[in-house]
C-alpha positions as a LaTeX table, in Angstrom:
\begin{tabular}{lrrr}
\hline
Residue & $x$ (\AA) & $y$ (\AA) & $z$ (\AA) \\
\hline
Unk1 & 183.65 & 103.30 & 69.32 \\
Unk2 & 180.30 & 104.88 & 70.18 \\
Unk3 & 181.57 & 108.43 & 69.60 \\
Unk4 & 182.83 & 107.46 & 66.14 \\
Unk5 & 179.86 & 105.36 & 65.03 \\
Unk6 & 176.99 & 107.65 & 66.08 \\
Unk7 & 177.78 & 110.65 & 63.80 \\
Unk8 & 178.88 & 108.30 & 61.01 \\
Unk9 & 175.56 & 106.45 & 61.15 \\
Unk10 & 173.73 & 109.79 & 60.83 \\
Unk11 & 175.82 & 110.75 & 57.79 \\
Unk12 & 175.09 & 107.40 & 56.10 \\
Unk13 & 171.37 & 107.68 & 56.86 \\
Unk14 & 171.12 & 111.18 & 55.43 \\
Unk15 & 173.08 & 110.15 & 52.33 \\
Unk16 & 170.60 & 107.30 & 51.85 \\
Unk17 & 167.73 & 109.80 & 52.11 \\
Unk18 & 169.41 & 112.04 & 49.54 \\
Unk19 & 169.67 & 109.07 & 47.17 \\
Unk20 & 165.87 & 108.73 & 47.23 \\
Unk21 & 165.31 & 112.37 & 46.23 \\
Unk22 & 164.99 & 113.61 & 42.67 \\
Unk23 & 168.03 & 115.57 & 41.58 \\
Unk24 & 167.75 & 117.96 & 38.63 \\
Unk25 & 171.43 & 118.81 & 38.64 \\
Unk26 & 173.53 & 115.83 & 37.40 \\
Unk27 & 176.44 & 117.10 & 39.45 \\
Unk28 & 174.39 & 116.74 & 42.64 \\
Unk29 & 173.76 & 113.06 & 41.90 \\
Unk30 & 177.48 & 112.62 & 41.30 \\
Unk31 & 178.32 & 114.28 & 44.62 \\
Unk32 & 175.82 & 112.05 & 46.47 \\
Unk33 & 177.49 & 108.98 & 44.94 \\
Unk34 & 180.90 & 110.18 & 46.17 \\
Unk35 & 179.47 & 110.83 & 49.66 \\
Unk36 & 177.94 & 107.34 & 49.69 \\
Unk37 & 181.18 & 105.66 & 48.64 \\
Unk38 & 183.39 & 107.59 & 51.05 \\
Unk39 & 181.03 & 107.20 & 54.03 \\
Unk40 & 180.86 & 103.44 & 53.48 \\
Unk41 & 184.65 & 103.28 & 53.34 \\
Unk42 & 184.86 & 105.27 & 56.57 \\
Unk43 & 182.36 & 102.89 & 58.15 \\
Unk44 & 184.52 & 99.90 & 57.18 \\
Unk45 & 187.66 & 101.62 & 58.48 \\
Unk46 & 185.95 & 102.42 & 61.80 \\
Unk47 & 184.74 & 98.83 & 62.21 \\
Unk48 & 188.22 & 97.48 & 61.39 \\
Unk49 & 189.88 & 99.91 & 63.79 \\
Unk50 & 187.59 & 98.88 & 66.65 \\
Unk51 & 188.06 & 95.19 & 65.82 \\
Unk52 & 191.85 & 95.61 & 65.63 \\
Unk53 & 191.86 & 97.32 & 69.02 \\
Unk54 & 189.85 & 94.49 & 70.57 \\
Unk55 & 192.06 & 91.84 & 68.98 \\
Unk56 & 195.37 & 93.43 & 69.97 \\
Unk57 & 194.32 & 94.08 & 73.58 \\
Unk58 & 192.90 & 90.61 & 74.13 \\
Unk59 & 189.33 & 91.88 & 74.55 \\
Unk60 & 188.15 & 89.92 & 71.50 \\
Unk61 & 185.97 & 87.08 & 72.77 \\
Unk62 & 186.67 & 83.66 & 71.26 \\
Unk63 & 184.20 & 80.80 & 71.62 \\
Unk64 & 185.88 & 77.65 & 70.32 \\
Unk65 & 183.89 & 74.68 & 69.06 \\
Unk66 & 184.34 & 71.83 & 66.60 \\
Unk67 & 184.37 & 73.37 & 63.10 \\
Unk68 & 184.61 & 71.68 & 59.71 \\
Unk69 & 187.40 & 73.65 & 58.04 \\
Unk70 & 186.75 & 72.17 & 54.58 \\
Unk71 & 183.10 & 73.21 & 54.71 \\
Unk72 & 183.96 & 76.69 & 55.96 \\
Unk73 & 186.49 & 77.09 & 53.14 \\
Unk74 & 183.94 & 75.94 & 50.54 \\
Unk75 & 181.42 & 78.47 & 51.82 \\
Unk76 & 183.97 & 81.29 & 51.73 \\
Unk77 & 185.05 & 80.39 & 48.19 \\
Unk78 & 181.39 & 80.34 & 47.17 \\
Unk79 & 180.97 & 83.87 & 48.51 \\
Unk80 & 183.93 & 85.11 & 46.48 \\
Unk81 & 183.35 & 83.17 & 43.22 \\
Unk82 & 181.62 & 86.01 & 41.39 \\
Unk83 & 184.15 & 88.70 & 42.32 \\
Unk84 & 187.09 & 86.44 & 41.49 \\
Unk85 & 185.57 & 85.57 & 38.11 \\
Unk86 & 185.11 & 89.29 & 37.38 \\
Unk87 & 188.88 & 89.62 & 37.71 \\
Unk88 & 189.37 & 86.50 & 35.52 \\
Unk89 & 190.95 & 84.70 & 38.48 \\
Unk90 & 190.82 & 80.90 & 38.55 \\
Unk91 & 190.86 & 79.12 & 41.92 \\
Unk92 & 192.71 & 75.80 & 42.11 \\
Unk93 & 191.79 & 74.01 & 45.34 \\
Unk94 & 193.63 & 71.13 & 46.97 \\
Unk95 & 191.94 & 69.72 & 50.08 \\
Unk96 & 192.79 & 66.64 & 52.13 \\
Unk97 & 190.26 & 63.82 & 51.75 \\
Unk98 & 187.49 & 63.88 & 54.34 \\
Unk99 & 186.51 & 66.73 & 56.63 \\
Unk100 & 189.24 & 68.61 & 58.47 \\
Unk101 & 188.11 & 69.41 & 61.99 \\
Unk102 & 189.47 & 72.19 & 64.16 \\
Unk103 & 188.36 & 73.72 & 67.45 \\
Unk104 & 187.82 & 77.35 & 66.62 \\
Unk105 & 185.42 & 80.27 & 66.67 \\
Unk106 & 183.69 & 79.90 & 63.30 \\
Unk107 & 182.83 & 83.61 & 63.02 \\
Unk108 & 186.41 & 84.72 & 63.57 \\
Unk109 & 187.91 & 81.96 & 61.44 \\
Unk110 & 185.58 & 83.01 & 58.62 \\
Unk111 & 186.99 & 86.53 & 58.88 \\
Unk112 & 190.54 & 85.22 & 58.46 \\
Unk113 & 189.67 & 83.23 & 55.32 \\
Unk114 & 187.52 & 86.07 & 53.99 \\
Unk115 & 190.40 & 88.51 & 54.36 \\
Unk116 & 192.82 & 86.28 & 52.45 \\
Unk117 & 190.36 & 85.83 & 49.57 \\
Unk118 & 189.52 & 89.54 & 49.62 \\
Unk119 & 193.20 & 90.38 & 49.16 \\
Unk120 & 193.35 & 88.02 & 46.17 \\
Unk121 & 190.30 & 89.67 & 44.58 \\
Unk122 & 191.81 & 93.13 & 45.05 \\
Unk123 & 195.49 & 92.65 & 44.33 \\
Unk124 & 196.09 & 89.49 & 42.27 \\
Unk125 & 197.05 & 89.88 & 38.61 \\
Unk126 & 194.08 & 89.42 & 36.30 \\
Unk127 & 193.95 & 86.17 & 34.35 \\
Unk128 & 196.09 & 84.24 & 36.84 \\
Unk129 & 195.40 & 81.35 & 39.21 \\
Unk130 & 194.89 & 81.36 & 42.94 \\
Unk131 & 196.07 & 78.21 & 44.68 \\
Unk132 & 194.21 & 77.30 & 47.87 \\
Unk133 & 195.43 & 74.28 & 49.82 \\
Unk134 & 194.11 & 72.77 & 53.05 \\
Unk135 & 196.16 & 70.00 & 54.63 \\
Unk136 & 196.38 & 68.08 & 57.89 \\
Unk137 & 199.68 & 67.43 & 59.60 \\
Unk138 & 200.75 & 66.05 & 62.93 \\
Unk139 & 198.44 & 67.82 & 65.39 \\
Unk140 & 197.83 & 70.78 & 63.10 \\
Unk141 & 195.90 & 72.07 & 60.10 \\
Unk142 & 197.49 & 74.33 & 57.49 \\
Unk143 & 195.68 & 76.58 & 55.02 \\
Unk144 & 197.70 & 78.27 & 52.30 \\
Unk145 & 196.54 & 80.83 & 49.72 \\
Unk146 & 198.92 & 81.67 & 46.87 \\
Unk147 & 198.48 & 84.28 & 44.15 \\
Unk148 & 200.47 & 86.23 & 41.58 \\
Unk149 & 200.63 & 89.84 & 42.69 \\
Unk150 & 199.53 & 92.57 & 40.30 \\
Unk151 & 202.38 & 94.75 & 41.56 \\
Unk152 & 205.60 & 94.01 & 43.41 \\
Unk153 & 205.48 & 94.31 & 47.19 \\
Unk154 & 207.05 & 97.50 & 48.51 \\
Unk155 & 207.66 & 96.02 & 51.97 \\
Unk156 & 209.09 & 92.68 & 53.17 \\
Unk157 & 206.42 & 89.95 & 53.31 \\
Unk158 & 206.83 & 89.57 & 57.08 \\
Unk159 & 205.70 & 93.19 & 57.59 \\
Unk160 & 202.31 & 92.63 & 55.94 \\
Unk161 & 200.82 & 91.59 & 59.29 \\
Unk162 & 201.58 & 94.97 & 60.87 \\
Unk163 & 198.77 & 97.47 & 61.34 \\
Unk164 & 198.25 & 100.02 & 58.53 \\
Unk165 & 200.92 & 98.39 & 56.35 \\
Unk166 & 199.99 & 97.95 & 52.70 \\
Unk167 & 202.12 & 95.84 & 50.41 \\
Unk168 & 201.59 & 97.77 & 47.18 \\
Unk169 & 201.37 & 101.43 & 46.21 \\
Unk170 & 197.89 & 100.82 & 44.78 \\
Unk171 & 196.64 & 99.64 & 48.15 \\
Unk172 & 196.66 & 103.17 & 49.55 \\
Unk173 & 193.20 & 103.71 & 48.10 \\
Unk174 & 191.76 & 100.33 & 49.09 \\
Unk175 & 191.06 & 98.75 & 52.46 \\
Unk176 & 192.27 & 99.95 & 55.82 \\
Unk177 & 195.63 & 98.19 & 56.16 \\
Unk178 & 194.17 & 96.40 & 59.19 \\
Unk179 & 192.79 & 93.18 & 57.73 \\
Unk180 & 195.90 & 91.03 & 58.05 \\
Unk181 & 196.72 & 92.47 & 61.48 \\
Unk182 & 193.24 & 91.48 & 62.69 \\
Unk183 & 193.64 & 88.04 & 61.09 \\
Unk184 & 196.97 & 87.58 & 62.86 \\
Unk185 & 195.50 & 88.43 & 66.27 \\
Unk186 & 192.57 & 86.08 & 65.67 \\
Unk187 & 194.89 & 83.22 & 64.74 \\
Unk188 & 197.11 & 83.91 & 67.77 \\
Unk189 & 194.02 & 83.78 & 70.00 \\
Unk190 & 193.48 & 80.27 & 68.60 \\
Unk191 & 197.05 & 79.30 & 69.56 \\
Unk192 & 198.01 & 79.19 & 65.90 \\
Unk193 & 200.21 & 81.25 & 63.63 \\
Unk194 & 199.91 & 83.12 & 60.33 \\
Unk195 & 202.70 & 84.29 & 58.05 \\
Unk196 & 203.43 & 85.40 & 54.49 \\
Unk197 & 206.10 & 84.49 & 51.98 \\
Unk198 & 206.89 & 86.21 & 48.70 \\
Unk199 & 209.03 & 84.97 & 45.82 \\
Unk200 & 209.18 & 86.06 & 42.16 \\
Unk201 & 205.91 & 87.98 & 42.41 \\
Unk202 & 204.05 & 85.08 & 44.02 \\
Unk203 & 202.66 & 85.76 & 47.47 \\
Unk204 & 201.62 & 82.92 & 49.76 \\
Unk205 & 199.80 & 83.29 & 53.06 \\
Unk206 & 199.84 & 80.43 & 55.55 \\
Unk207 & 197.46 & 79.85 & 58.44 \\
Unk208 & 198.40 & 77.08 & 60.88 \\
Unk209 & 195.96 & 75.98 & 63.59 \\
Unk210 & 196.16 & 73.22 & 66.19 \\
Unk211 & 193.72 & 70.31 & 65.74 \\
Unk212 & 192.63 & 70.68 & 69.38 \\
\hline
\end{tabular}
């Protein structure tokens, strides 16, 4: 992790310095923008790779406490409202009455929800609805996120949780292919389960967590 991050941090810092300089050649400014974009993507890939390694080897530390799932979901939706609206995506939320409590690590659980909403923002068909449902069952809490995919999946839904697997051809230029794998390991560390289902272009992701 250190060997990867140290030179990358230097690259990003020098790109930021270049952005503050006056460029007389318009091509130079264009090249700096490309360097900035690609270095930030490499930074995200490196962070995801390290996080995926920690999660899959059991090194990821989990500090469970009483968390209000409804509140956490509201906060996450608030974070994504602007980006979803840019894609003309409408969120339809169904939440059980009253707060839904779970014992979880709020930071990691946030990452799971954030990843599911991020996938919707990137890959859902514009002008469609995203259905988010939070329900309580016997000893468990279930979160589901359903969207209409912009493109058909090129792999079975159950393979989406594997590392470096992307479900659409267009995804080769976005993300790292690690988000859902990290989410799966986080959920497993909470003694829960996560899975995906796909039917007629509609993809649904389910996260099931124990109440205690």
